[in-house]
């Protein structure tokens, strides 16, 4: 090195001399120039010759000192860690990962396997030291040049140290620790002991740790009991796995595994462990691998959960090797009863009928996630059915696809209710229309469905047009911002079009994401981050993983309650009836994604289906779909909408999971079924009609009666305001609620004779929500024994008009004659009608009362009627009546004449 440095210095002198003629001229003569430069570089060369060896020796001494002083815990080698233990939410042992630790001695390991590993992993193992200086400096040079620590351990001692004491963090400090611990191992153990410990602990793919598990997994050979049963080609295949256990996995990548095995055989021939002829013969042997189960393996006892656990851990930065090499304690949120229910439905052939499509060949796949809404802990999960299941295969709880209509409660209905401007009885436009850019969504009923619907019906029966219209009304930005705050991942493209209202998304969602998004509906509007693992500790009791969980408020408690009631309607009367569980309150929403967008073409073909729902103590998301939809593999709308299958799966899992537990109900039940019918929007325009006021002399009160157009009104609020007469201080007064009654009649006895009152009757739903517009009428209380009273009714409804004028003669309390005429019209076109009735009864003397009234709605109408009656000792009566009315409304409405 010193010699090369001196040569380099002299070459620099020559270069400087040739390339600096200007400097030569300044110095005055070539001889002077050469003399100055030669002296300088000679001094530099001599300095290098002296200092470089000193620095090198000093660095080497410091390195050796560091290596010797690095502490090492020998008990981790002499007392190997137990299996990794997984605990459930109650901190009871749920399962163990891997097999009990092996302590194979050097003599128990097949010779071919030992030779194959040494020839491939560290061919100087028997003759070299535990520290490979050349490899160290090569690795350091590469890492420094690339400005990252990418080079792995080199010697078998270093690899064993990394497995036992370190994680896979490739930093320079970790690399030095690998080297140091490798040196320390050589101080306390023989090379035979080190090699046997390494072969006991190295990860070899397919969840196999150590050569004993690998031989069992791939070949069904127990080398601990029968070491001679492993053949040379089999030993070479296992020896080739440590470098890349997944990449050379013979079950997943047989071609790569074959090439790697043959390379190992050539290595053995190169270093004299076998002859070239033996290597060539072995290379012609087929792989001969097959997956063999290992007793006490989590993939045998809890296959679905184990896949989910490993997948979740990997996303949290915890490798399969760390889980499988033992010594860890993993605390989870799993509920054994819920997980058993999920496993039963997704694994048992008894529930094949829950899933659409064939049960053989390529079957529709699915996923399920159930979460505790108060903690966010995953109670049970499955990322696959039994058919097509593979260890560490596709975990569909994290696979994204369009959510279809199951996104509606999150994207538009919750933000609409949260705004305070919309209620379950709000009327939504459901008429086919172009929302811009040619976007014309369709409903599942086709063009013949109702053109306007209640908000309840729109959600209950999954009306696409009304839902898109609602998102347009509340604002696309409002809806998407609400959904994103709820954890739904939306791209910039998603936030630019109304199709997102019904699941039109660039990347879609997954079951974990949807379960978390539905959490706030079941938790007073609060969302807790979904998680499976709460803590991981190592064999020293140190915490190596703990998630940082977030909690945030998504909506108000009242919004959560209203949405829960609406989604109970979905399950009670709408598209989600298959999710019903006897005795339990269930809320949720179905979602169906068409094979082609916009419900155009392949009308009965379905790409995937969802049901997202919850009970008072558990939120669940169910996904169904083929991994790769095609004309050969897709769902259909017959015999069931696939979302009904998803709802049925939710119901069966919930029924099994809640078995033996006392049924629970939400704080409020579903809204009345009548408010979610196809014609509810029309009936809600005039839920109260025919409001009439009369004087009850015997009871000394105003008798109010009316008719109810919809059975959904569970009560009526009656208000009253004095507008004139005796006792009034002004011509008008403030309205005061005087009663709430469940019957279409009320007797008001707290009135003043001669006073004029305006009464209003408002229909209410079961939770007190106003239904439609109120009806009003004005009445004057008689001022004496045989006084007179009059009433005028003024009703404001939507799309109807009704005017009545009547005269009534009364003597005493028993004889009356009177007539009344009424005509009403409503609809998209005007109508005319007349009606009259007359009657008479005997009487003498008496008084008279009359009432006139008018009503206008979203249409318009006028009507006049008159009635005359005469009473005598013979019961006769005459009346005439004339009426004219015209009216019109925008949209489609019912017509009535009364």
PDB file of N, CA and C in Angstrom, residues 71-80 164-165 181 184-189 197 201:
ATOM      1  N   UNK A  71     -20.504  -7.077  24.967  1.00  0.00           N
ATOM      2  CA  UNK A  71     -21.147  -8.075  25.841  1.00  0.00           C
ATOM      3  C   UNK A  71     -22.025  -9.033  25.043  1.00  0.00           C
ATOM      4  N   UNK A  72     -22.187 -10.240  25.557  1.00  0.00           N
ATOM      5  CA  UNK A  72     -23.007 -11.247  24.896  1.00  0.00           C
ATOM      6  C   UNK A  72     -23.675 -12.111  25.955  1.00  0.00           C
ATOM      7  N   UNK A  73     -24.959 -12.375  25.774  1.00  0.00           N
ATOM      8  CA  UNK A  73     -25.735 -13.178  26.717  1.00  0.00           C
ATOM      9  C   UNK A  73     -25.783 -14.610  26.198  1.00  0.00           C
ATOM     10  N   UNK A  74     -24.988 -15.473  26.812  1.00  0.00           N
ATOM     11  CA  UNK A  74     -24.872 -16.849  26.330  1.00  0.00           C
ATOM     12  C   UNK A  74     -26.133 -17.667  26.575  1.00  0.00           C
ATOM     13  N   UNK A  75     -26.947 -17.242  27.548  1.00  0.00           N
ATOM     14  CA  UNK A  75     -28.147 -18.024  27.857  1.00  0.00           C
ATOM     15  C   UNK A  75     -29.135 -18.039  26.700  1.00  0.00           C
ATOM     16  N   UNK A  76     -29.077 -17.034  25.838  1.00  0.00           N
ATOM     17  CA  UNK A  76     -29.982 -17.019  24.686  1.00  0.00           C
ATOM     18  C   UNK A  76     -29.651 -18.128  23.688  1.00  0.00           C
ATOM     19  N   UNK A  77     -28.409 -18.632  23.789  1.00  0.00           N
ATOM     20  CA  UNK A  77     -28.006 -19.737  22.917  1.00  0.00           C
ATOM     21  C   UNK A  77     -28.157 -21.076  23.628  1.00  0.00           C
ATOM     22  N   UNK A  78     -27.736 -21.112  24.884  1.00  0.00           N
ATOM     23  CA  UNK A  78     -27.804 -22.375  25.622  1.00  0.00           C
ATOM     24  C   UNK A  78     -29.223 -22.703  26.073  1.00  0.00           C
ATOM     25  N   UNK A  79     -30.076 -21.665  26.230  1.00  0.00           N
ATOM     26  CA  UNK A  79     -31.491 -21.873  26.568  1.00  0.00           C
ATOM     27  C   UNK A  79     -32.331 -21.242  25.459  1.00  0.00           C
ATOM     28  N   UNK A  80     -32.583 -21.983  24.405  1.00  0.00           N
ATOM     29  CA  UNK A  80     -33.293 -21.415  23.257  1.00  0.00           C
ATOM     30  C   UNK A  80     -34.690 -20.950  23.635  1.00  0.00           C
ATOM     31  N   UNK A 164     -30.011 -14.372  16.638  1.00  0.00           N
ATOM     32  CA  UNK A 164     -30.293 -14.508  18.070  1.00  0.00           C
ATOM     33  C   UNK A 164     -30.395 -13.170  18.780  1.00  0.00           C
ATOM     34  N   UNK A 165     -29.525 -12.222  18.399  1.00  0.00           N
ATOM     35  CA  UNK A 165     -29.413 -11.011  19.200  1.00  0.00           C
ATOM     36  C   UNK A 165     -29.944  -9.743  18.533  1.00  0.00           C
ATOM     37  N   UNK A 181     -20.323  -9.790  17.903  1.00  0.00           N
ATOM     38  CA  UNK A 181     -20.942 -10.949  18.538  1.00  0.00           C
ATOM     39  C   UNK A 181     -20.493 -12.244  17.885  1.00  0.00           C
ATOM     40  N   UNK A 184     -17.338 -13.071  19.545  1.00  0.00           N
ATOM     41  CA  UNK A 184     -17.569 -13.563  20.898  1.00  0.00           C
ATOM     42  C   UNK A 184     -18.071 -15.006  20.881  1.00  0.00           C
ATOM     43  N   UNK A 185     -18.910 -15.359  19.912  1.00  0.00           N
ATOM     44  CA  UNK A 185     -19.407 -16.729  19.832  1.00  0.00           C
ATOM     45  C   UNK A 185     -18.253 -17.712  19.691  1.00  0.00           C
ATOM     46  N   UNK A 186     -17.258 -17.334  18.884  1.00  0.00           N
ATOM     47  CA  UNK A 186     -16.117 -18.226  18.657  1.00  0.00           C
ATOM     48  C   UNK A 186     -15.261 -18.403  19.899  1.00  0.00           C
ATOM     49  N   UNK A 187     -15.374 -17.479  20.838  1.00  0.00           N
ATOM     50  CA  UNK A 187     -14.600 -17.587  22.080  1.00  0.00           C
ATOM     51  C   UNK A 187     -15.198 -18.623  23.026  1.00  0.00           C
ATOM     52  N   UNK A 188     -16.520 -18.850  22.916  1.00  0.00           N
ATOM     53  CA  UNK A 188     -17.198 -19.707  23.890  1.00  0.00           C
ATOM     54  C   UNK A 188     -17.689 -21.036  23.315  1.00  0.00           C
ATOM     55  N   UNK A 189     -17.816 -21.132  21.988  1.00  0.00           N
ATOM     56  CA  UNK A 189     -18.367 -22.349  21.402  1.00  0.00           C
ATOM     57  C   UNK A 189     -17.455 -22.861  20.293  1.00  0.00           C
ATOM     58  N   UNK A 197     -26.253 -24.731  16.108  1.00  0.00           N
ATOM     59  CA  UNK A 197     -27.174 -23.693  16.595  1.00  0.00           C
ATOM     60  C   UNK A 197     -27.719 -22.869  15.430  1.00  0.00           C
ATOM     61  N   UNK A 201     -31.823 -22.481  13.937  1.00  0.00           N
ATOM     62  CA  UNK A 201     -32.524 -21.210  14.078  1.00  0.00           C
ATOM     63  C   UNK A 201     -32.732 -20.442  12.786  1.00  0.00           C
TER      64      UNK A 201
END
